[in-house]
Coordinates of C-alpha atoms in Angstrom, one line a residue:
M118 CA 17.0 6.8 -0.7
L119 CA 18.9 8.5 2.1
E120 CA 20.2 11.6 0.4
F121 CA 20.0 13.5 -2.9
A122 CA 22.5 16.2 -3.6
E123 CA 24.8 17.8 -6.2
R124 CA 28.5 18.4 -6.1
S125 CA 30.6 20.0 -8.9
G126 CA 27.7 19.8 -11.3
V127 CA 27.1 16.1 -10.7
A128 CA 23.8 15.0 -9.2
Y129 CA 23.9 11.9 -7.0
F130 CA 22.0 10.0 -4.3
T131 CA 22.8 7.6 -1.6
M132 CA 20.8 4.6 -0.5
P133 CA 20.9 2.1 2.3
L134 CA 23.2 -1.0 2.1
T135 CA 21.1 -3.8 0.6
P136 CA 22.8 -7.1 1.3
G137 CA 19.6 -9.1 0.9
G138 CA 19.8 -9.4 -2.9
S139 CA 17.0 -8.4 -5.2
L140 CA 13.3 -9.4 -5.5
A141 CA 14.4 -11.4 -8.6
D142 CA 16.9 -13.3 -6.4
L143 CA 14.2 -13.9 -3.7
V144 CA 11.7 -15.4 -6.2
A145 CA 14.4 -17.5 -7.9
T146 CA 15.5 -19.0 -4.6
R147 CA 12.1 -19.3 -2.7
G148 CA 9.6 -19.3 -5.5
P149 CA 6.5 -17.0 -5.9
L150 CA 5.6 -14.9 -2.9
R151 CA 3.3 -17.3 -0.9
C152 CA 5.4 -17.9 2.2
P153 CA 3.6 -17.0 5.5
K154 CA 6.7 -15.1 6.6
W155 CA 5.6 -12.3 4.3
A156 CA 2.5 -11.7 6.4
G157 CA 2.3 -9.7 9.6
A158 CA 3.2 -6.2 10.6
R159 CA 6.7 -6.2 9.0
G160 CA 5.2 -7.1 5.6
A161 CA 3.7 -3.7 5.2
S162 CA 7.1 -2.0 5.1
R163 CA 8.4 -4.0 2.1
W164 CA 6.6 -2.1 -0.6
R165 CA 7.9 1.4 0.1
V166 CA 10.4 1.1 -2.7
V167 CA 8.8 2.8 -5.6
G168 CA 8.1 5.9 -3.6
A169 CA 11.7 6.9 -4.1
C170 CA 10.8 8.2 -7.5
G171 CA 9.2 11.4 -6.2
G172 CA 8.0 12.8 -9.5
V173 CA 10.8 11.4 -11.6
V174 CA 10.0 8.7 -14.1
H175 CA 12.2 5.7 -13.3
R176 CA 11.5 3.9 -16.6
D177 CA 13.2 0.6 -15.5
L178 CA 11.2 -0.8 -12.6
K179 CA 11.9 -4.5 -12.5
P180 CA 12.6 -7.3 -9.9
E181 CA 16.3 -6.9 -10.4
N182 CA 16.1 -3.2 -9.4
I183 CA 14.2 -3.9 -6.2
L184 CA 16.8 -4.6 -3.5
L185 CA 16.4 -5.8 0.0
D186 CA 18.1 -4.2 3.0
R187 CA 19.2 -5.9 6.2
S188 CA 15.6 -5.6 7.6
G189 CA 14.0 -7.0 4.5
R190 CA 12.7 -3.6 3.4
W191 CA 12.6 -3.0 -0.3
C192 CA 14.7 -0.3 -1.9
L193 CA 14.5 1.0 -5.5
A194 CA 17.8 1.1 -7.4
D195 CA 19.3 2.1 -10.7
F196 CA 18.0 5.5 -11.8
G197 CA 20.4 5.5 -14.7
I198 CA 17.7 6.1 -17.3
A199 CA 15.3 8.0 -15.2
S200 CA 13.8 11.2 -16.7
A201 CA 11.4 14.0 -16.2
P202 CA 7.8 13.4 -17.2
G203 CA 7.2 14.1 -20.9
E204 CA 10.5 12.9 -22.3
S205 CA 10.4 10.3 -25.1
G206 CA 12.6 7.6 -26.3
A207 CA 12.4 3.9 -25.8
A208 CA 14.0 2.8 -22.6
G209 CA 13.7 0.2 -19.9
T210 CA 13.7 -3.6 -19.8
L211 CA 11.6 -5.2 -22.5
A212 CA 9.6 -7.5 -20.2
F213 CA 8.5 -4.7 -17.9
A214 CA 8.3 -1.7 -20.3
A215 CA 5.0 -0.1 -21.0
P216 CA 3.8 0.1 -24.7
E217 CA 4.6 3.8 -24.7
Q218 CA 8.3 3.0 -24.0
L219 CA 8.5 0.4 -26.7
R220 CA 6.9 2.9 -29.2
G221 CA 9.3 5.7 -28.1
V222 CA 6.6 8.2 -27.5
P223 CA 6.5 10.8 -24.6
Q224 CA 6.2 9.1 -21.2
D225 CA 5.0 10.0 -17.7
E226 CA 4.7 8.3 -14.4
G227 CA 2.2 5.9 -15.9
V228 CA 5.0 3.8 -17.3
D229 CA 6.2 3.1 -13.7
R230 CA 2.6 2.2 -12.7
Y231 CA 2.6 -0.3 -15.6
A232 CA 5.8 -1.8 -14.4
I233 CA 4.5 -2.1 -10.8
A234 CA 1.7 -4.4 -12.1
A235 CA 4.2 -6.4 -14.2
V236 CA 6.4 -6.8 -11.1
A237 CA 3.4 -7.8 -9.0
F238 CA 2.5 -10.5 -11.6
F239 CA 6.1 -11.8 -11.5
A240 CA 6.2 -11.8 -7.7
L241 CA 2.9 -13.9 -7.5
T242 CA 3.7 -16.3 -10.3
G243 CA 7.5 -16.4 -10.9
H244 CA 6.8 -15.7 -14.6
L245 CA 6.8 -12.7 -16.8
P246 CA 3.4 -11.4 -17.9
F247 CA 4.5 -11.3 -21.5
I248 CA 7.4 -13.1 -23.1
A249 CA 9.0 -11.9 -26.3
H250 CA 12.5 -11.2 -27.7
D251 CA 11.9 -8.0 -29.6
P252 CA 9.8 -4.9 -29.1
E253 CA 7.3 -5.6 -32.0
L254 CA 6.4 -9.0 -30.7
Q255 CA 6.2 -7.7 -27.1
L256 CA 3.8 -5.0 -28.3
W257 CA 1.6 -7.6 -30.0
R258 CA 1.6 -9.8 -26.8
Q259 CA 0.7 -6.8 -24.7
Q260 CA -2.2 -6.0 -27.0
Q261 CA -3.5 -9.5 -26.7
G262 CA -3.5 -9.3 -22.9
I263 CA -2.5 -11.9 -20.3
D264 CA -3.6 -15.5 -21.0
W265 CA -5.2 -16.4 -17.8
N266 CA -5.6 -20.0 -18.9
A267 CA -1.8 -20.4 -18.7
S268 CA -0.7 -22.6 -15.8
W269 CA 1.4 -19.9 -14.2
A270 CA -1.1 -17.1 -14.7
S271 CA -3.8 -19.3 -13.0
R272 CA -1.8 -18.9 -9.8
V273 CA -3.0 -15.4 -9.5
P274 CA -6.2 -15.3 -7.4
P275 CA -9.3 -14.0 -9.3
P276 CA -9.6 -10.8 -7.2
A277 CA -6.1 -9.8 -8.4
R278 CA -6.6 -10.6 -12.0
A279 CA -8.9 -7.7 -12.8
W280 CA -6.5 -5.3 -11.1
I281 CA -3.5 -6.7 -13.1
S282 CA -5.5 -6.7 -16.3
R283 CA -6.4 -3.1 -16.0
A284 CA -3.0 -2.0 -14.8
L285 CA -1.4 -3.7 -17.8
A286 CA -3.9 -2.5 -20.3
F287 CA -2.4 -1.9 -23.7
N288 CA -3.9 1.6 -24.0
A289 CA -2.8 4.0 -21.3
A290 CA -6.3 5.6 -21.1
D291 CA -7.7 2.2 -20.0
R292 CA -5.3 1.9 -17.0
F293 CA -5.6 3.5 -13.6
P294 CA -5.3 7.2 -14.2
T295 CA -3.3 8.0 -11.1
T296 CA -1.2 6.3 -8.5
V297 CA -3.8 7.0 -5.9
A298 CA -6.4 5.2 -8.0
L299 CA -4.0 2.3 -8.5
Q300 CA -3.4 2.1 -4.8
E301 CA -7.0 2.3 -3.8
A302 CA -7.9 -0.5 -6.2
W303 CA -5.0 -2.6 -5.0
I304 CA -6.1 -2.3 -1.3
E305 CA -9.7 -3.2 -2.3
T306 CA -8.2 -6.2 -4.2
W307 CA -6.4 -7.2 -1.0
R308 CA -9.7 -7.0 1.0
S309 CA -11.5 -9.1 -1.6
A310 CA -8.7 -11.7 -1.6
L311 CA -8.8 -11.9 2.2
A312 CA -12.5 -12.3 2.2
S313 CA -12.2 -15.1 -0.4
E314 CA -9.6 -16.8 1.7
H315 CA -11.8 -16.6 4.7
T316 CA -14.8 -18.2 3.0
S317 CA -12.6 -20.9 1.4
A318 CA -10.6 -21.6 4.6
G319 CA -10.9 -25.3 4.1
E320 CA -9.6 -25.4 0.5
E321 CA -6.3 -27.0 0.0
G322 CA -3.6 -27.0 -2.7
R323 CA -2.2 -24.3 -5.1
G324 CA -5.2 -22.0 -4.9
K325 CA -4.8 -21.6 -1.2
D326 CA -1.0 -20.9 -1.5
A327 CA -1.8 -18.3 -4.2
R328 CA -4.2 -16.4 -1.9
K329 CA -1.5 -16.4 0.8
G330 CA 1.0 -14.9 -1.6
L331 CA -1.5 -12.2 -2.7
R332 CA -2.3 -11.4 0.9
D333 CA 1.4 -10.9 1.7
L334 CA 2.1 -9.0 -1.4
L335 CA -0.9 -6.7 -0.9
K336 CA 0.1 -6.0 2.7
A337 CA 3.6 -5.0 1.6
S338 CA 2.2 -2.7 -1.1
R339 CA 0.8 -0.2 1.3
K340 CA 4.3 1.3 1.7
L341 CA 5.2 1.0 -2.0
L342 CA 2.5 3.1 -3.7
P343 CA 1.7 6.2 -1.7
S344 CA 4.8 8.1 -2.5
L345 CA 5.2 7.2 -6.2

């Protein structure tokens, strides 16, 4: 976000030009994030997107709302249903909405943290963590938790599974209590994944690709979480 202001009683913000499409477009065209191009110093800048919220509950974080600018940096878009913490009412996109949103109870920044984990799962696998076509079925699937035996879920390296499982816990009290805690655990997951990759340097196949994707995604996350 470049500017936030108000004119004639209408609040507005401006953001950079984002000709690179969305995260959803990127995964659709290139597959889950496992390409070595995501590594390196530039990768760290790609996750600064969610920080734009700044105390506002976005309530619709999803791959389609994460846009890429000319430099490949990620920008958060579509604040159309954003709210102040404590407001209620079901909102957001079914696949990335926290249980609190589907129930229509008061919501805080925790629903955005939940969505971050759902987006991370999607970015690493190319699949949604839970698939349903109505809120009641989605709530039931969320309560059951991720089926880590599913072929697409198994693409997530073990160090990241515990982080995702906790971040997507059905009960808000079982998730990370703050964004700082979420970030610290995410960085520790990154370190564990890199250590695992180092000790398994000779391994070939899908597991190796998955660890590369996690490494790149975790590097990028350093700029995403701090300002949420």
